[in-house]
Short mmCIF file of N, CA and C in Angstrom, two decimals:
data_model
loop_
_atom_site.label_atom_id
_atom_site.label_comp_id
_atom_site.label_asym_id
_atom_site.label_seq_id
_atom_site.Cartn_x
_atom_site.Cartn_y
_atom_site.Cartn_z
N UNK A 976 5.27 123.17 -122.17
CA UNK A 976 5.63 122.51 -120.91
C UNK A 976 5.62 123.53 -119.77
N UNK A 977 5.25 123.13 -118.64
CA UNK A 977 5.24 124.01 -117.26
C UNK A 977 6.45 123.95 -116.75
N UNK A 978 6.50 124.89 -115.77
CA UNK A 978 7.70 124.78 -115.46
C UNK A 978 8.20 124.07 -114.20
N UNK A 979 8.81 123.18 -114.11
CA UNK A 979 8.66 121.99 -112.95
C UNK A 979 8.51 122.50 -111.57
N UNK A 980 9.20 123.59 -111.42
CA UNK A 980 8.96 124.35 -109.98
C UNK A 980 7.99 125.16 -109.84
N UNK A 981 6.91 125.25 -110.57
CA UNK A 981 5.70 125.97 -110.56
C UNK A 981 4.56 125.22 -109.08
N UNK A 982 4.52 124.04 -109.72
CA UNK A 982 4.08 123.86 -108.90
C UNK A 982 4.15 123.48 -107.49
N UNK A 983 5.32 122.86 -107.14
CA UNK A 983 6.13 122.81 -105.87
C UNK A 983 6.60 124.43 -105.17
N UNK A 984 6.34 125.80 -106.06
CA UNK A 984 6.92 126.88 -105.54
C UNK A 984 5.99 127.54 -104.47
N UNK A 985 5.09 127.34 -104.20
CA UNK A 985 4.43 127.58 -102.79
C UNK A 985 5.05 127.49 -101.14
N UNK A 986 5.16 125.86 -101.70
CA UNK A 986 5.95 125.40 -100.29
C UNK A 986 7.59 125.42 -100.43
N UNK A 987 7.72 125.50 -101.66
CA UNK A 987 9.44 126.08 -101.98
C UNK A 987 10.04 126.85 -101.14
N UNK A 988 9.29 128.25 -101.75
CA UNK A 988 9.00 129.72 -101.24
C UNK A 988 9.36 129.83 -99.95
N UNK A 989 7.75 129.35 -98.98
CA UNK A 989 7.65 129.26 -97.83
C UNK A 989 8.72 128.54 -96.86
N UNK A 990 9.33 127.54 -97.39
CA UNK A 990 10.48 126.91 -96.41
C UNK A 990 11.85 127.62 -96.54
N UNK A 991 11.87 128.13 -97.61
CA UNK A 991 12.95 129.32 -97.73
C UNK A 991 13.03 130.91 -97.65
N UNK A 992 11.68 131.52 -97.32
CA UNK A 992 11.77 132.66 -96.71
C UNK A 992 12.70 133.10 -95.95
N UNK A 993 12.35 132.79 -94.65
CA UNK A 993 13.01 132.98 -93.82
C UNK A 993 14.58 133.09 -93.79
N UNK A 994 15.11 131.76 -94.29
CA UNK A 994 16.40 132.13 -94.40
C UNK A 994 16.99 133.15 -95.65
N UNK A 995 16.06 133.26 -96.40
CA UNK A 995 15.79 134.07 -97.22
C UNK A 995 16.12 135.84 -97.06
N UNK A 996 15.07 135.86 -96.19
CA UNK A 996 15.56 137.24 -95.31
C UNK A 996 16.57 137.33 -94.42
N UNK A 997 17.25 136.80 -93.96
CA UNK A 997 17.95 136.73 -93.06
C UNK A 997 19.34 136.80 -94.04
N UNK A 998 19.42 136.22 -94.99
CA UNK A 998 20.57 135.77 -95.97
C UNK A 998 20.52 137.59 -96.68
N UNK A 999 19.46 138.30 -96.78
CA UNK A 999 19.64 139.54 -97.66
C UNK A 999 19.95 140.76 -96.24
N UNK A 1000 19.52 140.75 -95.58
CA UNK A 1000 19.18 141.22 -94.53
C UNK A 1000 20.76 141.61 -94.12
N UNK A 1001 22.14 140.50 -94.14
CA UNK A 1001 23.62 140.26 -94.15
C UNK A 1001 24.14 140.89 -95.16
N UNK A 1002 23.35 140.45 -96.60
CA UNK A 1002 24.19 141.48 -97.67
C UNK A 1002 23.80 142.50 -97.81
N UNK A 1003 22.99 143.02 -96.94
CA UNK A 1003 22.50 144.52 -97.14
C UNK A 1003 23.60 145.11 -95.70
N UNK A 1004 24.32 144.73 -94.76
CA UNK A 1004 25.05 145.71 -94.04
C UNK A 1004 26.62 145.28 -94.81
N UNK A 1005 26.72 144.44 -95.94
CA UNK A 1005 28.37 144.21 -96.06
C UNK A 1005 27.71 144.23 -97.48
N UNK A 1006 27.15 144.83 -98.66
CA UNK A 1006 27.15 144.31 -100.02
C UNK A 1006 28.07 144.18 -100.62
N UNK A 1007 28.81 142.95 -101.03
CA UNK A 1007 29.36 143.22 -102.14
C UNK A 1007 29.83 144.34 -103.40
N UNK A 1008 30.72 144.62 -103.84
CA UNK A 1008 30.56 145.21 -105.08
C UNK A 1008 30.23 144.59 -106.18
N UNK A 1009 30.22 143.63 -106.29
CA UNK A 1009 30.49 142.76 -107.69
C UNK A 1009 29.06 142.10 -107.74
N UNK A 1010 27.79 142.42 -106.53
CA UNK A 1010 26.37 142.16 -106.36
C UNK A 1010 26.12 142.49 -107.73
N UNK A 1011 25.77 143.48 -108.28
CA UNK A 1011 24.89 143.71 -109.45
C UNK A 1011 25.54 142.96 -110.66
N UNK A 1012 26.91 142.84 -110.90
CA UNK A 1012 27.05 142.20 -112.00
C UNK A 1012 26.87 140.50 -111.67
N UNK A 1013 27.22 139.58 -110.43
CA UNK A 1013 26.56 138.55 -110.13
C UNK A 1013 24.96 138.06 -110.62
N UNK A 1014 24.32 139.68 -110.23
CA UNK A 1014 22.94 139.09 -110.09
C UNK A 1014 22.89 139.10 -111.88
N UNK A 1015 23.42 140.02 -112.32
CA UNK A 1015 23.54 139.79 -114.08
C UNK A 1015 23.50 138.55 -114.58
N UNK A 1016 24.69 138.12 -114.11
CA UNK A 1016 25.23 137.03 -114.88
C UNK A 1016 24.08 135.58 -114.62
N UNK A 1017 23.71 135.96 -113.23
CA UNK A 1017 22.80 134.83 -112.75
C UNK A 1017 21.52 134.73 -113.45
N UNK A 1018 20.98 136.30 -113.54
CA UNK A 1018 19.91 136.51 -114.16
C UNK A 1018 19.70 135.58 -115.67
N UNK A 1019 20.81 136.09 -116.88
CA UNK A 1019 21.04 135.99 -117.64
C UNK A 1019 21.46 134.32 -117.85
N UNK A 1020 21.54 133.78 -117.24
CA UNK A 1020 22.30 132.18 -117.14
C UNK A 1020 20.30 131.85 -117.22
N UNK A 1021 19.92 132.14 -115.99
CA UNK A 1021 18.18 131.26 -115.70
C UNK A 1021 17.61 131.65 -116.86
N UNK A 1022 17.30 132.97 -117.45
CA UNK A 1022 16.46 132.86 -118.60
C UNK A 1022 16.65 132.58 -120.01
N UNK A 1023 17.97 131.96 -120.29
CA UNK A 1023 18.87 131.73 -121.14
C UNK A 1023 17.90 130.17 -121.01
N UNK A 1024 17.41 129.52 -119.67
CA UNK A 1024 17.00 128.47 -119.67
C UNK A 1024 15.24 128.35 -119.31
N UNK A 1025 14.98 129.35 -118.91
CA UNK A 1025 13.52 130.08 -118.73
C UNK A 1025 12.98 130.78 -119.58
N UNK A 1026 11.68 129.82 -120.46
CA UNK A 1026 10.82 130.28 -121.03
C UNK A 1026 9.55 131.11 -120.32
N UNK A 1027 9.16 132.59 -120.27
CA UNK A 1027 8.06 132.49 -119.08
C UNK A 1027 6.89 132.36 -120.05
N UNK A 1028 6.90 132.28 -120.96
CA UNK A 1028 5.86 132.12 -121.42
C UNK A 1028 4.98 130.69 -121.26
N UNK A 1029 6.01 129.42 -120.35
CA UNK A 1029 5.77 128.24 -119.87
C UNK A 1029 4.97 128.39 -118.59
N UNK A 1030 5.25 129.37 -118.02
CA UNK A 1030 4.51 129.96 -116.64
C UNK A 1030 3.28 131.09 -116.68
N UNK A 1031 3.78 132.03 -116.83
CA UNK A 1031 3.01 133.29 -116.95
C UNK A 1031 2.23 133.61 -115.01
N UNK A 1032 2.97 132.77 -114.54
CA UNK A 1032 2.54 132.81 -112.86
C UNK A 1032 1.93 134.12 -112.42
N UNK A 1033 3.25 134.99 -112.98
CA UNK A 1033 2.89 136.34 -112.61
C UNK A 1033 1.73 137.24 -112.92
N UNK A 1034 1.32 136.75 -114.51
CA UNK A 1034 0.42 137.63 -115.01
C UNK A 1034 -1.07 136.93 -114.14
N UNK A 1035 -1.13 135.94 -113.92
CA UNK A 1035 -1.79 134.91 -113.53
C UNK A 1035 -2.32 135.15 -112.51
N UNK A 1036 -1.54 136.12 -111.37
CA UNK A 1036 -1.60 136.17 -109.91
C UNK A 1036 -1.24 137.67 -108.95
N UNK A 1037 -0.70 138.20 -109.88
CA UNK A 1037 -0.37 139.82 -109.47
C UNK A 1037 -0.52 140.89 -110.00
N UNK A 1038 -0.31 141.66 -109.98
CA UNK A 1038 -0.86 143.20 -111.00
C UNK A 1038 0.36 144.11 -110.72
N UNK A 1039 0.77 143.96 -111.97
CA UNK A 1039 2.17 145.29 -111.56
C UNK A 1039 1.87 146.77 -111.47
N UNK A 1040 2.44 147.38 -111.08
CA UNK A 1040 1.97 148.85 -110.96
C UNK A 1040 2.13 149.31 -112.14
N UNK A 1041 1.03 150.13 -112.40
CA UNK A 1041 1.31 151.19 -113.50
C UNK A 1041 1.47 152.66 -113.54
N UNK A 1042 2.27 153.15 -113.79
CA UNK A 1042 2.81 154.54 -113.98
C UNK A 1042 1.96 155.07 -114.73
N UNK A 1043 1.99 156.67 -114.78
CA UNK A 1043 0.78 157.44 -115.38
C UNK A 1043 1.04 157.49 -117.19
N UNK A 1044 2.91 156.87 -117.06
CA UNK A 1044 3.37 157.14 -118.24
C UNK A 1044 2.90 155.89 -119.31
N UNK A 1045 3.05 154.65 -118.31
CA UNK A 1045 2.27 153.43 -119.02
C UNK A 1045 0.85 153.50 -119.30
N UNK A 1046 0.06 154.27 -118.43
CA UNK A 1046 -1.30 154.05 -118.21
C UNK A 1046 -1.53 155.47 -119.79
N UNK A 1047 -0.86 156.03 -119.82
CA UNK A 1047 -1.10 156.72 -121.30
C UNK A 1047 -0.88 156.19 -122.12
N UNK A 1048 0.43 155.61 -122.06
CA UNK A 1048 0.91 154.49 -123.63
C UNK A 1048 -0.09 153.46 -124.08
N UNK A 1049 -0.73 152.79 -122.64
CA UNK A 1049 -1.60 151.69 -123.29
C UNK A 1049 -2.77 151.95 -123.46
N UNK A 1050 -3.75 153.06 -123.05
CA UNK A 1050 -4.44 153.89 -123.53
C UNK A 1050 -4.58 154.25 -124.92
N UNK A 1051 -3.61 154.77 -125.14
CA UNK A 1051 -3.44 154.81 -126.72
C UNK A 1051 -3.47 153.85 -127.76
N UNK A 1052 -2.61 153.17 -127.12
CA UNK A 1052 -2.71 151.83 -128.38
C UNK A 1052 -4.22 151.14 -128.24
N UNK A 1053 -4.49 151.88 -126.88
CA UNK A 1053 -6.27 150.35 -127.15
C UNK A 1053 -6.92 151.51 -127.48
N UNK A 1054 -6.61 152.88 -128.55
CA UNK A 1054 -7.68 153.66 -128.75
C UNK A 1054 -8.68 153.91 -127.63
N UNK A 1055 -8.34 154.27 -126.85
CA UNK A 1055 -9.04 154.43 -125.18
C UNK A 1055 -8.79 155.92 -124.48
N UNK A 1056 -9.39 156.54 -124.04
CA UNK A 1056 -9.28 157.82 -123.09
C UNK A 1056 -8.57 157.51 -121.83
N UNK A 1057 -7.87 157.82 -121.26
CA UNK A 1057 -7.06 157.60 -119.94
C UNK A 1057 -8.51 157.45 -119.00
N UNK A 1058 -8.63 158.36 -119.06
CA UNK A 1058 -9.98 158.45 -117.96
C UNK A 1058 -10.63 156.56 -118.40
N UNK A 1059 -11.12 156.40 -118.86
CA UNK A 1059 -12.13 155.01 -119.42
C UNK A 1059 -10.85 154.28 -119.20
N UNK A 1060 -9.48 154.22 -119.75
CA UNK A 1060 -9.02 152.86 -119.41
C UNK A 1060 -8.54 152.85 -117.66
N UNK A 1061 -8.67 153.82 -117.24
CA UNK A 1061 -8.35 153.51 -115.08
C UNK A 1061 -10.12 152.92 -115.41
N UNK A 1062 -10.53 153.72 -115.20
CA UNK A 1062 -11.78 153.20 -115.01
C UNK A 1062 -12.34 151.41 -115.43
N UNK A 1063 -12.06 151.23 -116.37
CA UNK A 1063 -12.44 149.65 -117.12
C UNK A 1063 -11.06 148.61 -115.99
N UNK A 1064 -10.18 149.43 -115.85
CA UNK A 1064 -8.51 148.11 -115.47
C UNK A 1064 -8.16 148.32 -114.34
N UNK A 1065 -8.14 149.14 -114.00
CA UNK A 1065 -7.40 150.03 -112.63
C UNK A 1065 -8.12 150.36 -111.49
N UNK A 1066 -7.13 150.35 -110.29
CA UNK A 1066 -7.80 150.72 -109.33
C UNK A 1066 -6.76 150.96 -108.37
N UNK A 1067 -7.19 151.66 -107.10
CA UNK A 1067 -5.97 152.16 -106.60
C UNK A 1067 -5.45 151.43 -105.29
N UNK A 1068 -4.34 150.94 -104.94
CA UNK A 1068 -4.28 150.00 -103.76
C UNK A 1068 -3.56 150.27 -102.90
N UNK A 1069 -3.50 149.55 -101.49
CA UNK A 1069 -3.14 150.37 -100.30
C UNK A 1069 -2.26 151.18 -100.27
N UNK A 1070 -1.17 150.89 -101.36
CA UNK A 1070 -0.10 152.02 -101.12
C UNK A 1070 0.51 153.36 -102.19
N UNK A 1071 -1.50 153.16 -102.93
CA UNK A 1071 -1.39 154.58 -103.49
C UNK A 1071 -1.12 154.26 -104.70
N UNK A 1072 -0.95 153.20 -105.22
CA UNK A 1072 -0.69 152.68 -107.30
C UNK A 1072 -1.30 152.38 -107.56
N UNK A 1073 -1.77 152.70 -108.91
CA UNK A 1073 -2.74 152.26 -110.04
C UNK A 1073 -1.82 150.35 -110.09
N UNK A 1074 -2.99 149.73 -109.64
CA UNK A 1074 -2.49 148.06 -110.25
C UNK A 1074 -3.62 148.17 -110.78
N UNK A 1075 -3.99 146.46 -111.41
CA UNK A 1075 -5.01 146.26 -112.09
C UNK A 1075 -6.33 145.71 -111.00
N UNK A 1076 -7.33 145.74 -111.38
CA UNK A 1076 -8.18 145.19 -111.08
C UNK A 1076 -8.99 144.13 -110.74
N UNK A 1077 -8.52 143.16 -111.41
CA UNK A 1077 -8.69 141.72 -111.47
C UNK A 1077 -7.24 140.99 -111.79
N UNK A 1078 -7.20 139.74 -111.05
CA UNK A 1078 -6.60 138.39 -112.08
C UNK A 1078 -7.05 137.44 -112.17
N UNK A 1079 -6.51 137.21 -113.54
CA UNK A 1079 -5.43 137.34 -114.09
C UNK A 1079 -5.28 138.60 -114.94
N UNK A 1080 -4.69 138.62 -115.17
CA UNK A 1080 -4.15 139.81 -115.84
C UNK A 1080 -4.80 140.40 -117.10
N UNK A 1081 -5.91 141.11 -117.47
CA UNK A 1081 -7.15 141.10 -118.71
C UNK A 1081 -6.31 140.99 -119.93
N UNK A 1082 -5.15 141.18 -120.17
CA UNK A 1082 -4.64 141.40 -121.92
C UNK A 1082 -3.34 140.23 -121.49
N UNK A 1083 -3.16 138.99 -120.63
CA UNK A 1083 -3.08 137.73 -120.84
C UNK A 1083 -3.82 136.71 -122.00
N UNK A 1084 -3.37 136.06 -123.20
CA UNK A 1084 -3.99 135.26 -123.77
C UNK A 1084 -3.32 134.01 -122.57
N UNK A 1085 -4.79 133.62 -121.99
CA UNK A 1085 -4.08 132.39 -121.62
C UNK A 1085 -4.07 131.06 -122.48
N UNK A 1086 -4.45 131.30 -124.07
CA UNK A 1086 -3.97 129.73 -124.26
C UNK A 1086 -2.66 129.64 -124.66
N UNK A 1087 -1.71 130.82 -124.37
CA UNK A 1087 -0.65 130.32 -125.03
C UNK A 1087 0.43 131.03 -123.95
N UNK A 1088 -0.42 132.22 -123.35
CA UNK A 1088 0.35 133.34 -121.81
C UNK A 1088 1.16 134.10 -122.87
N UNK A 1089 0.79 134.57 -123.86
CA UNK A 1089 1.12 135.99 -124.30
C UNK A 1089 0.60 136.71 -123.83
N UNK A 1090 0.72 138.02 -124.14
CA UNK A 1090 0.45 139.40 -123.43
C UNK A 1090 -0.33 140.38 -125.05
N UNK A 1091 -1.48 140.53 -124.72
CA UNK A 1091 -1.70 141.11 -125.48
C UNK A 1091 -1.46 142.71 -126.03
N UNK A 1092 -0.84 142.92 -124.75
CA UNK A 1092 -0.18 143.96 -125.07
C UNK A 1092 1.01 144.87 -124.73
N UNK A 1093 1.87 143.33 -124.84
CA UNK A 1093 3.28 143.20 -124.97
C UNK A 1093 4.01 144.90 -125.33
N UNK A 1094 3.91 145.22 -126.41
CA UNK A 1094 4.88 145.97 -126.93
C UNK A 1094 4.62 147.34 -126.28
N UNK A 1095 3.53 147.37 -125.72
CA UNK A 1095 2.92 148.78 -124.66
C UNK A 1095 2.67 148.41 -123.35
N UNK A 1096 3.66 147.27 -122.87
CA UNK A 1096 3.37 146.38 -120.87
C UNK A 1096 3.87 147.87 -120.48
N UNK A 1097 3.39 147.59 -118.95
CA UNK A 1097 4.04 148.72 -118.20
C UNK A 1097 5.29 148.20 -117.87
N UNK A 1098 6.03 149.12 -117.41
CA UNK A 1098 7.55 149.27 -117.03
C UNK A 1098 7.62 148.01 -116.40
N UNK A 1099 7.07 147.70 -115.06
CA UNK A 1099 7.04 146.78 -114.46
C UNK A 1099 6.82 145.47 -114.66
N UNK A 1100 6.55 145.24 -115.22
CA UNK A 1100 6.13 144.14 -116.66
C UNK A 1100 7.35 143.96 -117.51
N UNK A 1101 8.12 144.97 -118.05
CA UNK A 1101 9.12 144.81 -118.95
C UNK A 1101 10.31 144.36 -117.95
N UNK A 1102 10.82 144.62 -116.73
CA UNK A 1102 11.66 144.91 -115.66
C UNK A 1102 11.24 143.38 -114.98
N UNK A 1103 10.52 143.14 -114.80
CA UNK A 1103 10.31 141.79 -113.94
C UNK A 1103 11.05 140.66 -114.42
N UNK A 1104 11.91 140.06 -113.23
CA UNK A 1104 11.20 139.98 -112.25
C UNK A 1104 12.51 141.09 -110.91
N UNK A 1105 13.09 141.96 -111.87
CA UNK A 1105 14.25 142.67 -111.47
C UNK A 1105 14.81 141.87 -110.62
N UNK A 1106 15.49 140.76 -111.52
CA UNK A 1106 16.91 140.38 -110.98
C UNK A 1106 18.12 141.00 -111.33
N UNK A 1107 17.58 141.74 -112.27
CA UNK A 1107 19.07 141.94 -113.34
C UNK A 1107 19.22 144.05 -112.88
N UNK A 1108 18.63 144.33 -112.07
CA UNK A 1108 18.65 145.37 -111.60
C UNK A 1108 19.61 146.18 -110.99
N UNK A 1109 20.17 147.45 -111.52
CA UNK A 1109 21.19 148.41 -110.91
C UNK A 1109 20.67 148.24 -109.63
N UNK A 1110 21.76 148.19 -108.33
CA UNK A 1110 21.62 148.61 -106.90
C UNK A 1110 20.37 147.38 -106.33
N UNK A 1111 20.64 146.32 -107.08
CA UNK A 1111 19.57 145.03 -106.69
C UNK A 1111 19.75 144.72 -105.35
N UNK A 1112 20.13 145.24 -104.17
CA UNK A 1112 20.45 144.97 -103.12
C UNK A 1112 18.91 145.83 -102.51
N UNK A 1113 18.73 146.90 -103.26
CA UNK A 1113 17.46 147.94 -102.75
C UNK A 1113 16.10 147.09 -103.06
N UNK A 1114 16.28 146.15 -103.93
CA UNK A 1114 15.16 145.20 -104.39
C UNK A 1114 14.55 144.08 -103.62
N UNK A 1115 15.65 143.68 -102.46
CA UNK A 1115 15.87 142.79 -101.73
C UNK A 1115 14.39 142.15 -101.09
N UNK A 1116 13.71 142.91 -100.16
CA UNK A 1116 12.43 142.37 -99.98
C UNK A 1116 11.59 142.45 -101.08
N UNK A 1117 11.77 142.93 -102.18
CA UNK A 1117 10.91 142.43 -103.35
C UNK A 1117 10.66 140.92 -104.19
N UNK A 1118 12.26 140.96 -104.14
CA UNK A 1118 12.77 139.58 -104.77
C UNK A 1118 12.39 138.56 -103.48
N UNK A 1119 12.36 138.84 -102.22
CA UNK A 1119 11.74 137.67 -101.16
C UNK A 1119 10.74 137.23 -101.60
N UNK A 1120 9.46 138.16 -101.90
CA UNK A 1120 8.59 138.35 -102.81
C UNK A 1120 8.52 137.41 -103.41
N UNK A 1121 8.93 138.25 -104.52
CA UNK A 1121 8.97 137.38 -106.40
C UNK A 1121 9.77 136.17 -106.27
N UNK A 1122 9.95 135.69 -104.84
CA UNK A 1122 10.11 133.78 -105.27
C UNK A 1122 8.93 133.16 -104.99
N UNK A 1123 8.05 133.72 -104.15
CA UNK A 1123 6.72 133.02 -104.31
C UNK A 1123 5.69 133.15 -105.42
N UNK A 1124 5.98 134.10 -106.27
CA UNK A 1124 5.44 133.79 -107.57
C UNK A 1124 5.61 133.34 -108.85
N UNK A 1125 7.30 133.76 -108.83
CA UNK A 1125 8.17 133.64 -110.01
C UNK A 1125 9.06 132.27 -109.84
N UNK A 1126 9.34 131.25 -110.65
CA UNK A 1126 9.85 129.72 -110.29
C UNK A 1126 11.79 130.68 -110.46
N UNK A 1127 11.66 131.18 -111.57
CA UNK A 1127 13.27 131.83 -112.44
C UNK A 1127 13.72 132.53 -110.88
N UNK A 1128 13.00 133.63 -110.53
CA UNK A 1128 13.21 134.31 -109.11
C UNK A 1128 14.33 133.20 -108.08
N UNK A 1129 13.18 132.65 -107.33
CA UNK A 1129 13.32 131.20 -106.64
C UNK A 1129 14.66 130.78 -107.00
N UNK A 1130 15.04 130.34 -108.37
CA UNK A 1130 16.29 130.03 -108.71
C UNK A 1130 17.40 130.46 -108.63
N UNK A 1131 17.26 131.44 -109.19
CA UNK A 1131 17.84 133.01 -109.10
C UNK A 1131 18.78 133.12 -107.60
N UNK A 1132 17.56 133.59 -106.73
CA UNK A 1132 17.88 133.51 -105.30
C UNK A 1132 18.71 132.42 -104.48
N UNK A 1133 18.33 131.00 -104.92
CA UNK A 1133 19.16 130.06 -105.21
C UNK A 1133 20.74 130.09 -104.86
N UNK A 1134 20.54 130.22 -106.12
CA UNK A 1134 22.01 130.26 -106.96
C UNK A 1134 23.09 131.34 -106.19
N UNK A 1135 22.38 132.28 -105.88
CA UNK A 1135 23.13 133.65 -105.47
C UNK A 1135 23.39 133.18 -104.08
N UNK A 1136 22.92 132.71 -103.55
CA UNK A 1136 23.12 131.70 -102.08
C UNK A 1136 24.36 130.83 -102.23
N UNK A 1137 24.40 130.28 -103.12
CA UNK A 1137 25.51 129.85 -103.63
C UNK A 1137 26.62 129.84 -104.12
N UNK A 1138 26.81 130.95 -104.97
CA UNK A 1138 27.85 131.79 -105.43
C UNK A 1138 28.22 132.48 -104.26
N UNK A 1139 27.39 132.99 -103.11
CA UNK A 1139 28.01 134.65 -102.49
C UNK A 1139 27.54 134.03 -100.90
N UNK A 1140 28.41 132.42 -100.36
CA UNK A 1140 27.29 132.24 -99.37
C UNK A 1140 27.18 133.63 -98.27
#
């Protein structure tokens, strides 16, 4: 099953930006203390009810950065030379990171949105969609972000609107 806000999250997104920023923009000159364990608990509540493997939006539509430390790990496991796997996946983008090259995402199975190579993703990949993040207040225009791609995000953000108006 998809995930019902997948497809409505475009114009979701877009009608809630704004107040969006404006709403982080406030908890970034007064944060909370109790922000990071909130965004915990919130985190942990949505994917308790979020399968992403129902979505896979992300792999679908963005390219996470990869570190030189990931870009060795998965190298290895695909029996690959660092040099040949930038070269075949990678490429470098405006602000200087190895992302990928194409999407969707090349080691996506999309008939089912596994990851083919799950157990060696880059950091960013394992960490997404960092809701559940130490000092998640520094994440803030990211997560503005990751509600236009991510439905759990969107919710997420939500909710925390709610709990902390």
């Amino acid at each position: 099953m998809i995930d019902k806000d997948l497809e409505n999250l475009p114009r979701l997104a877009k009608e809630a930006k704004e107040e969006n920023i404006k709403y982080f923009k406030k908890l970034k000159k007064r944060t909370p203390k109790r922000l990071d364990v909130l965004m915990q608990e919130i985190h942990e509540e949505e994917f308790e009810r979020t399968d992403c493997l129902t979505c896979a939006n992300c792999c679908k539509t963005t390219s996470p950065m990869f570190t030189y430390k990931d870009i060795e790990r998965i190298a290895k496991h695909l029996k690959m030379k660092v040099a040949d796997f930038v070269a075949q996946y990678l490429r470098i983008d405006e602000d200087d990171f190895h992302v990928l090259k194409t999407a969707p995402c090349p080691f996506l199975d999309e008939s089912d949105n596994s990851c083919f190579i799950y157990d060696v993703r880059p950091k960013a990949c394992s960490e997404y969609p960092h809701t559940n993040r130490k000092k998640f207040i520094q994440l803030a225009n990211l997560t503005v972000k990751n509600t236009e791609v991510c439905p759990a995000t969107y919710r997420i953000v939500e909710e925390l609107k709610k709990r902390l108006p």
